Amino acid sequence: EETVTSSFASFIHAVRPEHLTKTVRYRSKRMILDSIGVGLMGSTTPVFDIALQYCRELYSSVAVSSVYGRPGMKLSPTLAAFTNGVATHSMDFDDTWHPATHPSGAVLPALLAASQMLPPSTKPNGLDFLLAFNVGLEVQGRLMHFSTEAHNIPKRFHPPSVVGTMGSAAATAKLLSLSMTQCAHALGIAASLAGAPMANAATQAKPLHIGNATRLGFEAALLAARGMEANPVILDDIPGCSGFSAFYSIYHPKPLSAPGDHHEFLLEKQDIAFKRFPAHLGMHWVVDAALSVRNLFINYAGSFSPSLIRTIVLKIPVSKYINRPFPSSEHQARHSFQFNACTALLDGEVGLSSFTESSIHRQELRELLDKVVVEHPEDNVANFDKMYGEVALLLHSGDVLTGKCDTFYGHWRKPLSRESLLKKFRSNASHVFPEEKVETIITMVDNLENMSDSSQLACSL
C-alpha cells in the first residue's frame, strides 16, 4: 500500500534528467549561481570564520571537499557542507521561496561536497547534479505545502532547518543513487535531525540553521546508504504518533506524484526571490517603499532634509522578530523594518556597507529611528506572497508623502533580469576571486548540463 512517505521515496528514486523542463533548468541554474556568489561573499564574514575554525580544530577526517573562498583548503565532506551552508546564510543574502524557506543554501553545499567525495568512476555529471538539486528543491516545497501555517512568516521553527534538512537528504540520496527503500529511510533519519527555533533569528546562530540543514541531511543520506533504518511512514499523518507533523500544528500530507507527464515541478509553477541587498526578505518591501517616498520628498523639498520630517509611519505586517526599533548589531539590523527603511531614506540605498558598525550607530540614523511609528493594517498579512510595505513621511508643514511597495524587484512576481543577477554575482564573488575566475564560474554554471564531472564546479570554489 502506498503511503505519503513511500510516494516521496519513489519520486526521488525514479525521477530522471529528462523530467526537468527548460524553465526548471533555467531557474535552478540561476539559483545555483546566486547561491555560490552569496556563499563566496559569506566566506568573508566573522561567523564563517568561527564555523571554519571549529571544523578545522575539533574534527579530523579525510579532507576531500572544498570550502567557499579558501582555495587549496579541504575538509571532510559533511563539514565542508556545514561551513559552506553557514557562509551562504551568514549575511541573510540567499534566495527565498514561498512558502517561506531558503531552499538553495540547504541543498547546494551538500551536493558540492558529495560530488568531490565520490570516486572517479562514479562522479556524477552536471545533469545528474542539476537533477539532484531540483529533487532537493521539490521535496522542500512539497513539504511546505502540507501546512497552511507554513505560508505565513513562521513563529516557531526556522523553515530551512526543517524542510531544508529533508531537502538535503533527498538531494544527496539522489546523487548517491540510493534505492527507494534507502531514500525513505534517509527522509526518516533527516526528520530526527531537523528543527531550530525562530528565537535565534537576528543572531550569529541563525546561519548555523542552514549549515546544519545541509550537513545533517547529507549525513542522513550517508547513514541510510550504510543500512540505517528509520520510520518508513515519517511523512504520513499517523494519529497519536507524530512524525514530520511534529513541526506543524496543522498538517495535511499528500502523496507526491510519479515523475513524468503528470508531474510538474514547483519551480516550474513559481520562480524564486533573489535579494538585492543582504537582509531578511521582508526588508525589501519597506526599502523599495522608502526609496519611492524619498524621491517624492526630494522633488518636494529639493533635497532630503530629515529636519523637515515630524514622523515616519511604517505600515508593516505583524512579525515580532523583524520588528526591531533600535537594532544594535548587524544581524539585528538585517532583521529590522525600522533600520532598513530609515537607511534607505537617509542614504538612498541599502547595501553591504549599510550593516557595518559605523553605519548602524550613526547619530543621524538614530535621529530618524526616533521618529518611526509602526502600524499594522489588517490587510497587511505576514505572508511573502501577500504582504506590502508602506512608508509615510508626516512633515512639520502638515503635508504627507507616501511610498508603497507590494512587489519589490527580485520577487518571484518581478524576477531579477539576467543582467541584474550577474551583477550581484560578480559583486559578491569579486570579494574573493579575480575577474577571470569569476567569469569561469559563470560559464560553468551556464553549461552545467554539459559538464562530464560535476565535481569540477566544487573544485573551482
Short mmCIF file of C-alpha atoms in Angstrom, two decimals:
data_model
loop_
_atom_site.label_atom_id
_atom_site.label_comp_id
_atom_site.label_asym_id
_atom_site.label_seq_id
_atom_site.Cartn_x
_atom_site.Cartn_y
_atom_site.Cartn_z
CA GLU A 1 0.00 0.00 0.00
CA GLU A 2 1.38 3.38 -1.00
CA THR A 3 1.96 5.92 1.75
CA VAL A 4 2.90 9.58 1.55
CA THR A 5 6.44 8.68 2.56
CA SER A 6 6.74 5.88 0.02
CA SER A 7 5.47 8.19 -2.72
CA PHE A 8 8.25 10.67 -1.91
CA ALA A 9 10.84 7.91 -1.83
CA SER A 10 9.55 6.57 -5.14
CA PHE A 11 9.78 10.02 -6.70
CA ILE A 12 13.34 10.59 -5.52
CA HIS A 13 14.40 7.21 -6.84
CA ALA A 14 12.58 7.36 -10.19
CA VAL A 15 12.96 10.96 -11.37
CA ARG A 16 15.27 11.39 -14.36
CA PRO A 17 17.02 14.34 -16.03
CA GLU A 18 14.54 14.35 -18.91
CA HIS A 19 11.79 15.27 -16.43
CA LEU A 20 13.39 18.70 -15.94
CA THR A 21 11.79 21.24 -18.27
CA LYS A 22 13.69 24.09 -19.88
CA THR A 23 12.12 26.52 -17.40
CA VAL A 24 13.12 24.43 -14.39
CA ARG A 25 16.70 24.09 -15.64
CA TYR A 26 16.95 27.83 -16.30
CA ARG A 27 15.53 28.88 -12.94
CA SER A 28 17.52 26.36 -10.93
CA LYS A 29 20.81 27.36 -12.57
CA ARG A 30 20.09 30.99 -11.65
CA MET A 31 19.60 29.80 -8.08
CA ILE A 32 22.88 27.85 -8.13
CA LEU A 33 24.85 30.83 -9.44
CA ASP A 34 23.31 33.24 -6.93
CA SER A 35 23.85 30.84 -4.05
CA ILE A 36 27.51 30.37 -4.95
CA GLY A 37 28.03 34.14 -5.10
CA VAL A 38 26.31 34.66 -1.77
CA GLY A 39 28.37 31.83 -0.26
CA LEU A 40 31.62 33.32 -1.55
CA MET A 41 30.69 36.70 -0.12
CA GLY A 42 29.68 34.99 3.12
CA SER A 43 33.11 33.38 3.38
CA THR A 44 34.43 36.84 4.32
CA THR A 45 32.25 37.13 7.45
CA PRO A 46 33.20 36.58 11.12
CA VAL A 47 30.54 33.90 11.67
CA PHE A 48 32.01 31.87 8.79
CA ASP A 49 35.48 32.17 10.34
CA ILE A 50 34.11 30.84 13.62
CA ALA A 51 32.46 27.86 11.91
CA LEU A 52 35.57 27.11 9.85
CA GLN A 53 37.88 27.27 12.85
CA TYR A 54 35.50 24.98 14.75
CA CYS A 55 35.62 22.36 11.99
CA ARG A 56 39.38 22.55 11.50
CA GLU A 57 40.29 22.32 15.17
CA LEU A 58 37.75 19.84 16.53
CA TYR A 59 37.47 17.33 13.72
CA SER A 60 39.94 15.32 11.70
CA SER A 61 38.85 13.22 8.75
CA VAL A 62 39.54 12.55 5.12
CA ALA A 63 39.66 16.06 3.70
CA VAL A 64 38.44 15.96 0.09
CA SER A 65 35.78 18.69 -0.21
CA SER A 66 36.33 22.37 -0.98
CA VAL A 67 35.48 25.35 1.20
CA TYR A 68 34.00 28.54 -0.24
CA GLY A 69 36.61 31.21 -0.80
CA ARG A 70 39.53 29.18 0.57
CA PRO A 71 41.44 27.80 -2.45
CA GLY A 72 43.51 24.76 -1.54
CA MET A 73 41.72 24.13 1.76
CA LYS A 74 39.74 20.90 2.12
CA LEU A 75 37.51 19.46 4.84
CA SER A 76 35.68 16.20 5.27
CA PRO A 77 32.55 16.24 3.04
CA THR A 78 29.91 16.81 5.72
CA LEU A 79 31.94 19.55 7.42
CA ALA A 80 32.57 21.26 4.08
CA ALA A 81 28.80 21.20 3.55
CA PHE A 82 28.32 22.70 7.02
CA THR A 83 30.80 25.57 6.61
CA ASN A 84 29.56 26.40 3.11
CA GLY A 85 25.98 26.37 4.37
CA VAL A 86 26.95 28.81 7.13
CA ALA A 87 28.62 31.03 4.53
CA THR A 88 25.51 31.05 2.36
CA HIS A 89 23.27 32.38 5.15
CA SER A 90 25.84 34.40 7.08
CA MET A 91 24.54 37.70 5.67
CA ASP A 92 20.92 36.66 5.03
CA PHE A 93 21.63 37.23 1.33
CA ASP A 94 20.39 33.88 -0.01
CA ASP A 95 17.29 33.11 -2.07
CA THR A 96 13.79 32.74 -0.61
CA TRP A 97 10.74 30.80 -1.78
CA HIS A 98 7.05 30.66 -0.87
CA PRO A 99 6.01 29.17 1.48
CA ALA A 100 8.93 30.80 3.21
CA THR A 101 12.26 28.99 3.23
CA HIS A 102 15.81 29.41 1.87
CA PRO A 103 15.99 26.43 -0.49
CA SER A 104 19.38 26.62 -2.22
CA GLY A 105 21.66 27.01 0.79
CA ALA A 106 20.29 23.88 2.42
CA VAL A 107 20.95 21.71 -0.65
CA LEU A 108 23.76 23.05 -2.83
CA PRO A 109 26.64 22.75 -0.31
CA ALA A 110 25.79 19.09 0.34
CA LEU A 111 25.82 18.28 -3.37
CA LEU A 112 29.08 20.15 -3.98
CA ALA A 113 30.77 18.25 -1.14
CA ALA A 114 29.28 14.90 -2.14
CA SER A 115 30.41 15.30 -5.74
CA GLN A 116 34.01 15.54 -4.54
CA MET A 117 33.61 12.63 -2.14
CA LEU A 118 32.66 10.07 -4.78
CA PRO A 119 35.38 8.05 -6.52
CA PRO A 120 36.35 8.99 -10.09
CA SER A 121 34.43 6.07 -11.60
CA THR A 122 31.12 7.25 -10.11
CA LYS A 123 31.44 11.03 -10.35
CA PRO A 124 28.01 12.49 -11.25
CA ASN A 125 27.86 14.55 -14.40
CA GLY A 126 26.43 18.05 -14.46
CA LEU A 127 22.95 16.95 -15.49
CA ASP A 128 22.82 14.44 -12.63
CA PHE A 129 23.92 17.23 -10.29
CA LEU A 130 21.20 19.57 -11.59
CA LEU A 131 18.60 16.84 -11.18
CA ALA A 132 19.63 16.15 -7.57
CA PHE A 133 19.48 19.88 -6.83
CA ASN A 134 15.93 20.06 -8.16
CA VAL A 135 14.93 16.97 -6.16
CA GLY A 136 16.07 18.83 -3.04
CA LEU A 137 14.02 21.88 -4.03
CA GLU A 138 10.94 19.83 -4.88
CA VAL A 139 10.92 17.93 -1.60
CA GLN A 140 11.27 21.15 0.40
CA GLY A 141 8.46 22.84 -1.50
CA ARG A 142 6.06 19.92 -1.28
CA LEU A 143 6.61 19.53 2.45
CA MET A 144 5.93 23.25 2.99
CA HIS A 145 2.62 22.89 1.19
CA PHE A 146 1.46 20.28 3.72
CA SER A 147 0.62 23.06 6.17
CA THR A 148 -1.29 26.32 5.70
CA GLU A 149 0.64 27.54 8.74
CA ALA A 150 3.82 27.44 6.65
CA HIS A 151 2.52 30.05 4.20
CA ASN A 152 2.98 32.84 6.73
CA ILE A 153 6.21 34.16 8.22
CA PRO A 154 6.96 31.47 10.85
CA LYS A 155 6.71 31.85 14.60
CA ARG A 156 8.17 28.54 15.86
CA PHE A 157 10.71 26.78 13.65
CA HIS A 158 13.02 28.40 11.12
CA PRO A 159 11.82 26.66 7.92
CA PRO A 160 15.17 25.78 6.30
CA SER A 161 16.19 24.00 9.49
CA VAL A 162 13.15 21.77 8.99
CA VAL A 163 12.42 21.30 5.29
CA GLY A 164 15.99 22.16 4.30
CA THR A 165 17.32 19.15 6.19
CA MET A 166 14.79 16.95 4.38
CA GLY A 167 15.69 18.52 1.04
CA SER A 168 19.39 17.95 1.62
CA ALA A 169 18.73 14.31 2.47
CA ALA A 170 16.61 13.83 -0.65
CA ALA A 171 19.09 15.59 -2.95
CA THR A 172 22.07 13.66 -1.58
CA ALA A 173 20.15 10.37 -1.75
CA LYS A 174 19.51 11.07 -5.42
CA LEU A 175 23.12 11.98 -6.16
CA LEU A 176 24.30 8.80 -4.40
CA SER A 177 21.76 6.69 -6.34
CA LEU A 178 20.18 5.20 -3.22
CA SER A 179 17.42 2.62 -3.55
CA MET A 180 13.79 3.57 -2.97
CA THR A 181 13.89 1.98 0.48
CA GLN A 182 17.09 3.82 1.37
CA CYS A 183 15.54 7.10 0.18
CA ALA A 184 12.62 6.58 2.57
CA HIS A 185 14.99 5.86 5.44
CA ALA A 186 17.07 8.93 4.56
CA LEU A 187 13.96 11.08 4.97
CA GLY A 188 13.12 9.35 8.25
CA ILE A 189 16.62 9.87 9.63
CA ALA A 190 16.66 13.51 8.49
CA ALA A 191 13.42 14.19 10.36
CA SER A 192 15.20 13.27 13.59
CA LEU A 193 17.96 15.77 12.81
CA ALA A 194 15.75 18.72 11.82
CA GLY A 195 14.48 21.85 13.53
CA ALA A 196 15.76 25.12 15.03
CA PRO A 197 13.82 27.82 16.91
CA MET A 198 12.98 31.21 15.45
CA ALA A 199 14.28 32.89 18.62
CA ASN A 200 17.80 32.60 17.19
CA ALA A 201 16.92 34.79 14.22
CA ALA A 202 18.93 38.02 14.15
CA THR A 203 21.87 36.35 15.91
CA GLN A 204 25.08 34.68 14.74
CA ALA A 205 23.40 31.34 15.43
CA LYS A 206 20.92 31.73 12.57
CA PRO A 207 23.44 30.82 9.81
CA LEU A 208 24.01 27.56 11.68
CA HIS A 209 20.44 26.61 10.73
CA ILE A 210 21.44 26.41 7.07
CA GLY A 211 24.82 24.85 7.82
CA ASN A 212 23.22 22.16 9.93
CA ALA A 213 20.40 21.54 7.46
CA THR A 214 22.74 20.81 4.55
CA ARG A 215 25.20 18.84 6.70
CA LEU A 216 22.65 16.77 8.65
CA GLY A 217 20.57 15.96 5.57
CA PHE A 218 23.81 14.81 3.92
CA GLU A 219 24.60 12.65 6.95
CA ALA A 220 21.08 11.19 6.91
CA ALA A 221 21.62 10.00 3.33
CA LEU A 222 25.03 8.57 4.19
CA LEU A 223 23.57 6.69 7.18
CA ALA A 224 20.75 5.31 5.04
CA ALA A 225 23.30 4.20 2.44
CA ARG A 226 25.09 2.24 5.18
CA GLY A 227 21.94 0.44 6.24
CA MET A 228 20.44 2.60 8.98
CA GLU A 229 16.66 2.39 9.11
CA ALA A 230 14.00 4.84 10.29
CA ASN A 231 10.23 5.07 10.42
CA PRO A 232 9.07 4.20 6.88
CA VAL A 233 5.97 6.45 7.17
CA ILE A 234 7.69 9.51 8.66
CA LEU A 235 5.83 11.96 6.38
CA ASP A 236 2.39 10.45 6.92
CA ASP A 237 -0.12 11.77 9.42
CA ILE A 238 -0.34 8.92 11.95
CA PRO A 239 -2.79 9.64 14.80
CA GLY A 240 -1.15 9.50 18.22
CA CYS A 241 2.40 9.36 16.87
CA SER A 242 3.92 12.48 15.37
CA GLY A 243 6.39 12.17 12.55
CA PHE A 244 7.19 15.15 10.36
CA SER A 245 3.85 16.57 11.55
CA ALA A 246 5.57 17.46 14.84
CA PHE A 247 6.87 20.62 13.19
CA TYR A 248 3.41 21.97 12.31
CA SER A 249 0.19 22.42 14.27
CA ILE A 250 -1.79 21.94 11.05
CA TYR A 251 -0.56 19.13 8.79
CA HIS A 252 -2.27 17.54 5.78
CA PRO A 253 0.24 15.44 3.79
CA LYS A 254 -0.38 14.37 0.21
CA PRO A 255 1.42 11.79 -1.92
CA LEU A 256 3.95 13.05 -4.44
CA SER A 257 3.02 12.05 -7.96
CA ALA A 258 5.44 9.98 -10.00
CA PRO A 259 7.78 11.88 -12.30
CA GLY A 260 6.64 12.10 -15.88
CA ASP A 261 3.89 13.62 -17.95
CA HIS A 262 1.60 14.37 -14.99
CA HIS A 263 4.19 15.77 -12.57
CA GLU A 264 5.01 19.47 -12.68
CA PHE A 265 7.91 20.71 -10.58
CA LEU A 266 7.01 23.51 -8.19
CA LEU A 267 9.86 25.58 -9.61
CA GLU A 268 8.02 25.42 -12.95
CA LYS A 269 4.95 27.00 -11.32
CA GLN A 270 6.67 29.62 -9.18
CA ASP A 271 10.01 31.36 -9.55
CA ILE A 272 12.33 32.22 -6.67
CA ALA A 273 13.03 35.54 -4.93
CA PHE A 274 16.59 36.85 -5.15
CA LYS A 275 17.70 39.55 -2.73
CA ARG A 276 19.34 42.76 -3.95
CA PHE A 277 20.87 43.51 -0.55
CA PRO A 278 21.82 41.29 2.43
CA ALA A 279 18.81 41.37 4.77
CA HIS A 280 15.66 39.45 5.65
CA LEU A 281 13.29 39.26 2.68
CA GLY A 282 10.64 41.37 4.42
CA MET A 283 13.04 44.31 4.39
CA HIS A 284 12.91 44.51 0.61
CA TRP A 285 9.33 45.77 0.63
CA VAL A 286 9.98 48.63 3.05
CA VAL A 287 13.23 49.61 1.34
CA ASP A 288 11.54 49.96 -2.06
CA ALA A 289 8.69 51.89 -0.42
CA ALA A 290 11.20 54.14 1.38
CA LEU A 291 13.14 54.81 -1.82
CA SER A 292 9.90 55.72 -3.56
CA VAL A 293 8.85 58.24 -0.90
CA ARG A 294 12.42 59.58 -0.73
CA ASN A 295 12.19 60.54 -4.40
CA LEU A 296 8.88 62.29 -3.72
CA PHE A 297 10.48 64.15 -0.81
CA ILE A 298 13.42 65.33 -2.95
CA ASN A 299 11.02 66.59 -5.63
CA TYR A 300 9.06 68.33 -2.87
CA ALA A 301 11.95 69.91 -0.92
CA GLY A 302 14.86 69.90 -3.38
CA SER A 303 16.95 67.57 -1.21
CA PHE A 304 16.49 65.03 1.56
CA SER A 305 16.25 67.08 4.76
CA PRO A 306 15.40 64.99 7.85
CA SER A 307 14.68 68.12 9.87
CA LEU A 308 11.51 68.64 7.82
CA ILE A 309 10.13 65.26 8.91
CA ARG A 310 7.99 65.07 12.04
CA THR A 311 7.01 61.39 11.94
CA ILE A 312 7.84 58.33 9.81
CA VAL A 313 4.95 55.86 9.67
CA LEU A 314 5.73 52.27 8.67
CA LYS A 315 2.78 50.09 7.72
CA ILE A 316 4.06 46.54 8.02
CA PRO A 317 2.79 43.06 8.92
CA VAL A 318 2.82 41.78 12.49
CA SER A 319 6.04 39.78 12.84
CA LYS A 320 7.83 40.21 16.12
CA TYR A 321 11.31 39.05 15.19
CA ILE A 322 11.68 41.57 12.34
CA ASN A 323 10.07 44.47 14.22
CA ARG A 324 13.20 45.88 15.86
CA PRO A 325 13.07 49.64 16.62
CA PHE A 326 16.73 50.13 17.57
CA PRO A 327 18.99 47.28 16.37
CA SER A 328 22.43 47.17 17.95
CA SER A 329 24.21 44.57 15.79
CA GLU A 330 24.49 43.76 12.11
CA HIS A 331 22.31 40.67 12.49
CA GLN A 332 19.60 42.63 14.28
CA ALA A 333 19.83 45.34 11.61
CA ARG A 334 19.28 42.77 8.87
CA HIS A 335 16.02 41.88 10.67
CA SER A 336 14.70 45.38 11.36
CA PHE A 337 11.95 47.03 9.32
CA GLN A 338 12.80 50.33 11.01
CA PHE A 339 16.53 50.20 10.32
CA ASN A 340 16.21 49.29 6.65
CA ALA A 341 13.51 51.89 5.95
CA CYS A 342 15.48 54.67 7.63
CA THR A 343 18.76 53.64 5.99
CA ALA A 344 17.07 53.78 2.58
CA LEU A 345 15.65 57.22 3.40
CA LEU A 346 18.97 58.57 4.63
CA ASP A 347 21.33 57.06 2.04
CA GLY A 348 19.12 56.43 -0.98
CA GLU A 349 20.18 52.77 -0.97
CA VAL A 350 20.77 49.72 1.20
CA GLY A 351 23.86 47.62 0.51
CA LEU A 352 26.72 45.67 2.05
CA SER A 353 28.15 48.72 3.82
CA SER A 354 24.81 49.55 5.43
CA PHE A 355 25.35 46.86 8.07
CA THR A 356 28.79 47.87 9.32
CA GLU A 357 29.16 49.03 12.92
CA SER A 358 29.82 52.61 11.84
CA SER A 359 26.69 52.73 9.67
CA ILE A 360 24.44 51.13 12.28
CA HIS A 361 25.40 53.54 15.06
CA ARG A 362 25.30 56.83 13.12
CA GLN A 363 23.69 59.68 15.04
CA GLU A 364 21.69 60.87 12.02
CA LEU A 365 20.27 57.37 11.58
CA ARG A 366 19.34 57.18 15.26
CA GLU A 367 17.51 60.51 14.92
CA LEU A 368 15.44 59.08 12.08
CA LEU A 369 14.71 55.89 14.03
CA ASP A 370 13.40 58.05 16.89
CA LYS A 371 10.73 59.38 14.52
CA VAL A 372 9.37 55.99 13.44
CA VAL A 373 5.86 54.88 14.33
CA VAL A 374 4.73 51.38 13.34
CA GLU A 375 1.21 50.46 12.26
CA HIS A 376 -0.16 47.03 11.38
CA PRO A 377 -3.06 47.31 8.90
CA GLU A 378 -5.37 44.29 8.96
CA ASP A 379 -4.92 43.75 5.23
CA ASN A 380 -1.11 43.56 5.54
CA VAL A 381 -0.53 39.93 6.48
CA ALA A 382 2.81 38.30 7.32
CA ASN A 383 2.95 36.37 4.07
CA PHE A 384 5.61 36.80 1.40
CA ASP A 385 3.06 36.40 -1.37
CA LYS A 386 0.56 38.94 0.01
CA MET A 387 2.32 41.50 2.21
CA TYR A 388 3.28 45.05 1.33
CA GLY A 389 5.43 47.80 2.75
CA GLU A 390 4.31 51.40 3.11
CA VAL A 391 6.35 54.38 4.33
CA ALA A 392 4.64 57.71 5.03
CA LEU A 393 6.51 60.92 5.90
CA LEU A 394 4.46 63.31 8.03
CA LEU A 395 6.11 66.70 7.60
CA HIS A 396 6.13 69.62 10.01
CA SER A 397 4.34 71.61 7.30
CA GLY A 398 1.35 69.27 7.61
CA ASP A 399 1.96 67.62 4.23
CA VAL A 400 2.13 63.84 3.96
CA LEU A 401 4.21 61.94 1.41
CA THR A 402 3.68 58.19 0.93
CA GLY A 403 5.52 55.38 -0.81
CA LYS A 404 4.18 51.85 -1.12
CA CYS A 405 5.56 48.56 -2.48
CA ASP A 406 3.62 45.34 -2.94
CA THR A 407 6.14 43.61 -5.24
CA PHE A 408 9.83 44.51 -4.97
CA TYR A 409 12.32 43.94 -7.78
CA GLY A 410 13.67 40.44 -7.23
CA HIS A 411 10.38 38.95 -6.02
CA TRP A 412 9.10 35.89 -7.92
CA ARG A 413 6.41 38.11 -9.44
CA LYS A 414 9.10 40.56 -10.59
CA PRO A 415 12.23 38.44 -11.08
CA LEU A 416 15.71 39.83 -11.49
CA SER A 417 16.91 40.10 -15.05
CA ARG A 418 19.94 38.05 -16.03
CA GLU A 419 21.92 41.28 -16.12
CA SER A 420 20.94 42.11 -12.52
CA LEU A 421 21.63 38.56 -11.31
CA LEU A 422 25.08 38.56 -12.92
CA LYS A 423 25.81 42.00 -11.45
CA LYS A 424 25.02 40.67 -7.98
CA PHE A 425 27.08 37.52 -8.51
CA ARG A 426 30.10 39.42 -9.84
CA SER A 427 29.92 41.88 -6.96
CA ASN A 428 29.83 39.07 -4.39
CA ALA A 429 32.36 36.72 -5.97
CA SER A 430 34.86 39.51 -6.72
CA HIS A 431 35.39 39.95 -2.98
CA VAL A 432 37.10 36.55 -3.06
CA PHE A 433 38.26 35.79 -6.62
CA PRO A 434 39.83 37.68 -9.53
CA GLU A 435 37.68 38.61 -12.51
CA GLU A 436 38.88 35.74 -14.70
CA LYS A 437 37.88 33.11 -12.15
CA VAL A 438 34.53 34.81 -11.53
CA GLU A 439 33.73 34.60 -15.22
CA THR A 440 34.84 30.96 -15.31
CA ILE A 441 32.32 30.06 -12.60
CA ILE A 442 29.54 31.81 -14.51
CA THR A 443 30.40 29.81 -17.62
CA MET A 444 30.49 26.54 -15.67
CA VAL A 445 27.03 27.07 -14.19
CA ASP A 446 25.61 28.18 -17.54
CA ASN A 447 26.87 24.95 -19.09
CA LEU A 448 26.21 22.66 -16.14
CA GLU A 449 24.17 20.14 -18.18
CA ASN A 450 27.17 19.53 -20.44
CA MET A 451 29.73 19.01 -17.66
CA SER A 452 31.07 15.46 -17.58
CA ASP A 453 32.22 15.72 -13.96
CA SER A 454 30.19 17.98 -11.68
CA SER A 455 32.91 17.99 -9.01
CA GLN A 456 34.77 20.46 -11.23
CA LEU A 457 32.32 23.12 -10.07
CA ALA A 458 33.09 22.45 -6.42
CA CYS A 459 36.83 22.42 -7.11
CA SER A 460 36.59 25.91 -8.63
CA LEU A 461 35.13 27.44 -5.45
#
